[in-house]
XYZ file of C-alpha atoms in Angstrom:
406
model
C 120.360 95.593 96.540
C 118.787 94.324 93.453
C 117.021 96.580 92.277
C 119.650 99.002 92.194
C 122.301 96.835 90.301
C 119.436 96.691 87.894
C 118.779 100.263 87.571
C 122.406 100.766 86.692
C 122.618 98.817 84.700
C 119.649 99.530 82.549
C 120.820 102.849 82.787
C 123.921 101.766 81.204
C 122.661 100.154 78.191
C 120.030 102.572 77.988
C 123.026 105.069 77.448
C 124.813 103.019 74.998
C 121.128 101.791 72.859
C 120.395 105.423 72.809
C 124.042 106.260 70.846
C 123.141 103.342 68.806
C 119.887 104.799 67.736
C 121.093 107.663 65.595
C 119.741 107.763 62.057
C 117.555 104.859 63.018
C 114.158 104.918 62.632
C 111.295 105.719 65.564
C 110.154 102.050 64.141
C 113.330 100.292 64.347
C 113.997 101.414 67.614
C 110.699 100.426 68.827
C 111.472 97.057 67.670
C 114.957 96.777 69.457
C 113.346 98.394 72.590
C 110.082 96.240 72.902
C 111.481 93.465 74.993
C 112.781 95.135 77.450
C 108.944 97.054 77.194
C 108.162 93.838 78.030
C 109.385 93.229 80.663
C 108.074 96.293 82.764
C 104.711 95.855 81.392
C 104.362 92.033 82.945
C 105.401 92.776 86.080
C 102.548 95.181 85.469
C 100.599 93.086 84.694
C 101.098 91.279 87.969
C 100.738 94.088 90.159
C 97.443 94.544 88.503
C 95.868 90.958 89.260
C 96.602 91.499 93.115
C 94.918 94.785 92.980
C 91.200 93.933 93.591
C 91.286 91.473 95.645
C 94.181 93.060 97.929
C 91.494 96.049 98.191
C 88.712 94.126 98.657
C 90.023 91.732 101.768
C 92.079 94.234 103.304
C 89.188 96.514 104.080
C 86.437 94.242 104.304
C 88.398 93.214 107.391
C 89.229 96.526 108.444
C 86.593 97.629 108.292
C 84.549 94.787 109.669
C 86.900 95.628 112.750
C 85.562 98.778 113.568
C 83.283 96.972 115.986
C 85.437 97.085 118.689
C 85.809 100.557 117.947
C 81.737 101.281 118.747
C 82.953 99.283 122.306
C 85.301 101.715 123.918
C 83.203 104.489 121.284
C 84.831 107.382 122.523
C 88.370 106.560 122.204
C 87.172 104.790 118.576
C 85.648 108.579 117.353
C 88.670 110.707 119.019
C 91.316 108.430 117.205
C 89.482 107.733 113.363
C 88.316 111.503 113.747
C 92.772 112.400 114.011
C 92.872 109.855 110.879
C 90.519 111.301 108.339
C 92.050 115.121 108.712
C 95.731 113.441 108.846
C 95.298 111.029 105.410
C 93.444 114.555 104.174
C 96.138 116.726 104.711
C 98.975 114.309 103.462
C 97.179 113.633 100.497
C 96.297 117.533 100.061
C 99.777 118.301 100.310
C 101.311 116.181 98.341
C 98.694 117.054 95.303
C 99.628 120.838 96.593
C 103.290 120.056 96.680
C 103.255 117.749 93.063
C 101.203 120.705 91.086
C 103.348 123.483 92.437
C 107.458 121.634 91.536
C 105.497 119.963 88.188
C 108.778 117.316 88.839
C 107.335 115.401 85.345
C 105.887 118.533 83.058
C 109.405 117.762 81.717
C 108.949 114.414 80.863
C 107.516 114.656 77.249
C 106.369 111.155 77.401
C 104.306 109.576 74.580
C 100.718 107.877 75.587
C 101.473 104.669 75.050
C 98.905 102.926 72.208
C 97.790 100.222 74.764
C 95.641 103.315 76.658
C 92.508 104.431 74.917
C 91.055 107.667 76.077
C 94.039 108.662 78.354
C 94.710 111.582 76.070
C 90.533 112.631 76.432
C 89.648 111.157 79.530
C 91.175 114.466 81.226
C 88.328 115.353 83.773
C 85.122 113.498 85.052
C 81.541 114.641 84.888
C 79.296 114.060 87.730
C 77.776 111.325 86.376
C 80.905 109.764 85.251
C 81.893 110.096 89.024
C 78.924 108.486 90.085
C 79.140 105.950 87.298
C 82.860 105.031 89.578
C 81.503 104.631 92.407
C 77.972 102.099 92.518
C 79.211 99.001 90.973
C 76.245 96.861 89.423
C 78.545 93.409 89.579
C 81.864 93.298 92.296
C 83.043 90.182 89.509
C 82.919 92.916 86.503
C 84.741 96.048 89.253
C 87.340 93.374 89.485
C 87.572 92.342 86.229
C 87.873 95.819 84.641
C 90.183 96.784 88.232
C 87.305 99.670 88.907
C 89.398 99.836 92.741
C 86.658 102.544 93.795
C 83.549 100.173 93.046
C 85.418 97.532 94.364
C 85.767 99.966 97.755
C 81.839 100.790 98.002
C 81.209 96.854 98.130
C 83.540 96.251 100.329
C 82.589 99.020 103.057
C 78.661 97.680 102.740
C 79.930 94.243 103.353
C 82.362 94.857 106.392
C 79.878 96.428 107.721
C 76.892 93.809 107.423
C 79.850 91.783 108.682
C 80.730 93.686 111.770
C 76.654 93.895 112.397
C 76.676 89.541 111.852
C 78.256 89.317 115.668
C 79.669 85.260 116.294
C 78.548 84.479 112.391
C 80.372 87.624 110.901
C 83.861 86.273 112.821
C 84.095 83.288 110.132
C 83.872 85.312 107.931
C 86.336 88.219 109.117
C 89.116 85.595 110.255
C 88.662 83.944 106.347
C 89.343 87.238 104.961
C 91.935 88.154 106.943
C 93.525 85.092 105.838
C 93.169 85.711 102.426
C 94.420 88.685 102.854
C 97.624 87.491 104.366
C 98.024 85.201 101.059
C 97.822 88.234 98.734
C 99.992 90.258 100.582
C 102.596 87.381 100.369
C 102.114 87.372 96.575
C 102.306 91.043 96.441
C 105.945 90.078 98.555
C 106.409 87.202 95.770
C 105.762 89.877 92.862
C 108.174 92.232 94.203
C 111.004 89.672 93.982
C 110.201 90.283 90.028
C 110.774 94.644 90.509
C 114.757 94.539 89.499
C 114.104 92.458 86.091
C 111.205 95.436 85.221
C 113.608 98.101 86.184
C 116.352 96.689 84.010
C 113.728 97.159 81.137
C 112.308 99.923 81.883
C 115.347 101.994 83.473
C 116.879 100.760 79.900
C 113.582 101.575 77.628
C 113.615 105.636 78.674
C 117.050 106.087 79.207
C 117.216 104.720 75.178
C 114.232 106.881 74.607
C 114.817 109.984 76.018
C 119.001 110.012 76.643
C 120.905 110.544 80.117
C 118.995 113.808 80.237
C 115.621 112.214 82.200
C 117.852 111.061 85.275
C 117.596 115.226 86.386
C 114.037 114.540 86.489
C 114.422 111.843 88.582
C 116.476 113.456 90.827
C 113.978 115.944 91.016
C 111.476 114.086 92.107
C 113.169 112.671 94.832
C 114.124 115.563 96.535
C 111.133 117.543 96.073
C 109.387 114.309 97.914
C 111.764 114.789 100.356
C 110.920 118.656 100.775
C 107.529 117.808 100.991
C 108.239 114.759 103.654
C 109.709 117.810 105.859
C 106.332 120.009 105.192
C 104.605 117.157 106.377
C 106.670 116.231 109.714
C 106.488 119.851 110.804
C 102.666 120.042 110.193
C 102.354 116.774 112.120
C 104.506 117.567 114.925
C 103.268 120.906 115.291
C 99.324 119.738 115.332
C 101.137 117.295 118.434
C 102.388 120.106 120.008
C 98.973 122.009 120.481
C 98.345 118.395 122.671
C 100.996 117.483 124.693
C 103.388 120.444 124.610
C 107.411 119.912 125.543
C 106.601 116.509 125.995
C 106.890 116.171 121.892
C 110.513 116.617 122.357
C 110.665 113.394 124.245
C 108.111 111.698 122.021
C 110.530 111.903 119.190
C 113.351 110.572 121.394
C 111.635 107.479 121.787
C 110.550 107.077 118.121
C 113.703 107.742 117.127
C 115.049 104.234 116.318
C 112.261 102.484 114.939
C 111.809 105.578 112.492
C 115.389 104.070 111.527
C 114.257 100.673 111.481
C 112.102 101.407 109.096
C 114.109 104.090 106.903
C 116.579 101.212 106.431
C 113.911 97.954 105.768
C 111.765 100.391 104.034
C 108.795 98.867 105.935
C 107.177 100.454 108.924
C 105.720 96.943 109.820
C 109.259 96.224 110.844
C 109.391 98.981 112.925
C 106.047 97.666 114.593
C 106.672 96.150 117.295
C 110.063 98.587 118.841
C 107.573 101.372 118.131
C 105.117 99.680 120.753
C 107.434 99.092 123.326
C 109.144 102.565 122.892
C 105.399 104.564 123.242
C 105.120 103.015 126.582
C 108.068 103.646 127.281
C 107.401 106.950 126.469
C 104.119 107.163 129.215
C 100.935 105.842 126.637
C 98.673 104.068 128.530
C 99.504 99.848 126.905
C 95.667 99.605 126.289
C 95.331 102.881 123.960
C 98.359 101.716 122.074
C 97.601 98.159 121.222
C 94.431 99.852 120.283
C 95.362 103.141 118.682
C 98.794 101.331 116.663
C 96.875 98.827 115.165
C 94.693 100.801 113.659
C 96.782 103.093 112.621
C 99.141 100.648 110.454
C 96.185 100.235 108.180
C 93.979 103.712 108.256
C 96.970 106.280 109.518
C 100.149 105.865 106.548
C 100.753 109.706 105.977
C 103.969 109.510 104.371
C 102.655 106.327 102.069
C 99.398 108.510 101.619
C 101.211 112.176 100.563
C 103.038 109.719 97.642
C 100.187 108.679 96.373
C 98.571 112.274 95.204
C 102.472 112.573 94.142
C 103.168 110.122 92.235
C 99.943 110.047 90.376
C 100.136 113.224 89.040
C 103.671 113.080 88.248
C 103.006 110.390 85.992
C 99.985 111.894 84.114
C 102.822 115.330 83.842
C 105.101 112.768 82.545
C 102.598 111.724 79.369
C 100.986 115.754 79.668
C 97.810 115.060 80.812
C 96.393 118.248 82.377
C 93.702 117.139 85.229
C 91.314 119.735 86.153
C 90.859 120.822 89.465
C 88.227 118.895 90.036
C 88.993 116.195 89.001
C 92.275 115.965 91.167
C 90.179 116.682 94.224
C 88.453 113.283 93.187
C 91.227 111.537 92.489
C 92.364 112.719 96.313
C 88.968 111.485 97.537
C 89.007 107.933 95.806
C 92.634 107.932 97.473
C 90.789 108.890 100.560
C 89.357 105.406 100.513
C 91.572 103.232 98.215
C 94.603 103.352 100.621
C 92.657 102.540 103.602
C 93.427 98.930 105.099
C 96.754 98.607 102.809
C 99.012 97.398 105.329
C 102.597 98.984 105.746
C 104.383 96.514 103.793
C 107.096 97.559 101.206
C 106.188 99.177 98.164
C 102.369 98.543 98.871
C 101.456 101.909 97.403
C 102.556 101.362 94.394
C 99.734 98.789 94.194
C 97.132 101.769 95.281
C 98.949 103.924 92.898
C 98.488 101.408 89.472
C 94.375 101.322 90.898
C 94.286 105.310 91.191
C 95.713 105.312 87.673
C 93.110 102.882 85.832
C 90.049 104.389 87.473
C 91.082 108.252 85.856
C 92.185 106.440 82.715
C 96.113 107.922 83.178
C 98.594 104.938 81.104
C 99.143 102.804 84.480
C 102.353 102.387 81.714
C 104.087 105.335 83.512
C 104.152 103.272 87.155
C 107.285 101.669 85.086
C 108.837 105.130 85.700
C 109.197 104.997 89.707
C 109.871 101.295 89.535
C 113.812 102.364 89.449
C 113.354 105.201 92.448
C 110.433 103.288 94.546
C 112.634 101.590 97.055
C 114.402 105.508 97.735
C 110.993 107.225 97.781
C 110.205 104.496 100.041
C 112.522 105.019 102.933
C 110.930 108.387 103.372
C 106.792 106.621 103.088
C 107.863 104.016 105.989
C 110.167 105.964 108.686
C 106.786 108.751 108.267
C 104.453 106.341 108.325
C 105.994 105.690 111.977
C 106.158 109.317 113.143
C 102.497 109.491 111.678
C 101.120 106.515 113.673
C 103.507 107.393 116.839
C 102.223 111.066 117.317
C 98.483 109.098 116.959
C 98.525 107.639 119.369
C 100.363 110.225 121.881
C 97.250 112.555 121.099
C 94.567 110.343 121.649
C 96.743 109.006 125.106
C 96.979 113.236 125.786
C 93.117 113.666 125.295
C 92.196 110.504 127.312
C 94.259 111.097 130.206
C 96.475 107.821 129.561
C 100.015 109.885 129.264
C 101.411 109.402 131.859
C 105.167 111.617 132.861
C 107.927 108.984 131.990
C 111.421 110.082 132.461
C 112.612 106.474 130.985
């Protein structure tokens, strides 16, 4: 509610400022708008502050806990195979749709002076990409927000921790606690979002006029069209495994999906979702294994949004990314999206890291702050549906899907 009020207030103030700018030089306009831009900058700096440690802690814990997957072997392999396939489909669909719709092409925003190299670094050579992968120092990678390098270190660290056995459990428990502390910090930082939204909306409307609002409505509509297409793909894939039972599955997960939609959090629906999947007929042991993993590794709605949002911001600044660079971005997001918990607006953290990796102005993230709650509702509910169908399919493949009509 505060974000919506701040967005409306920013639009109103921006409109009056835009009218008052008639006859004033660009320098005079910038000096008036600078305090409002600073509000958004503070929020963005706080977001960037937590990106690297959040990725490190959550990914190490997620990878290390896959020691359990080896114990269950066959079920774990099928689960991760579904997750990887679903992740690729979600990310690729977002990339295709944003290139087709071009929602940011009409923005024509100037590249911020604080983003050197953004206009020229539009593609990555193989040497550049390799350089972005392997870190020379974890602390250097964190200080520079080289997220992919942090991911690589986290993968090695997580695998090594899992191999340590009992000693590794201490590390996992400690990092899990640190991850929850950082997620708590994320919640605190998000409380500053209304102020950032007010500043960002005021600056954008004052500079561009009310016409830019049509771009926002277009972006929201096209994103939800993408979610519907993703839903159709997921349901068709599920139908291939469980056939007509997919109708019963939808009936059972309707309430958890609505909870996620209304609260902007797929985590809020977790307890109810687990109960409904068991009522649907899924084996309790498989549900308790697949569903928690899905909340870290299979956020379908969030992943589609990540490519959609990242490329929208690039389009807004007139940055044309080559097809190879977009594929590189997709592969980066395949890694960085893993281990991020399904908390409200966690996708913004991943998008911020991706923008930095590909030299896209991170200030563009402010463009999405005002409408992010509306987008997060759809993302959260799609995350719930994606994890539900994954659990049902794995249960079917393992013969753990019972005929229950409750």
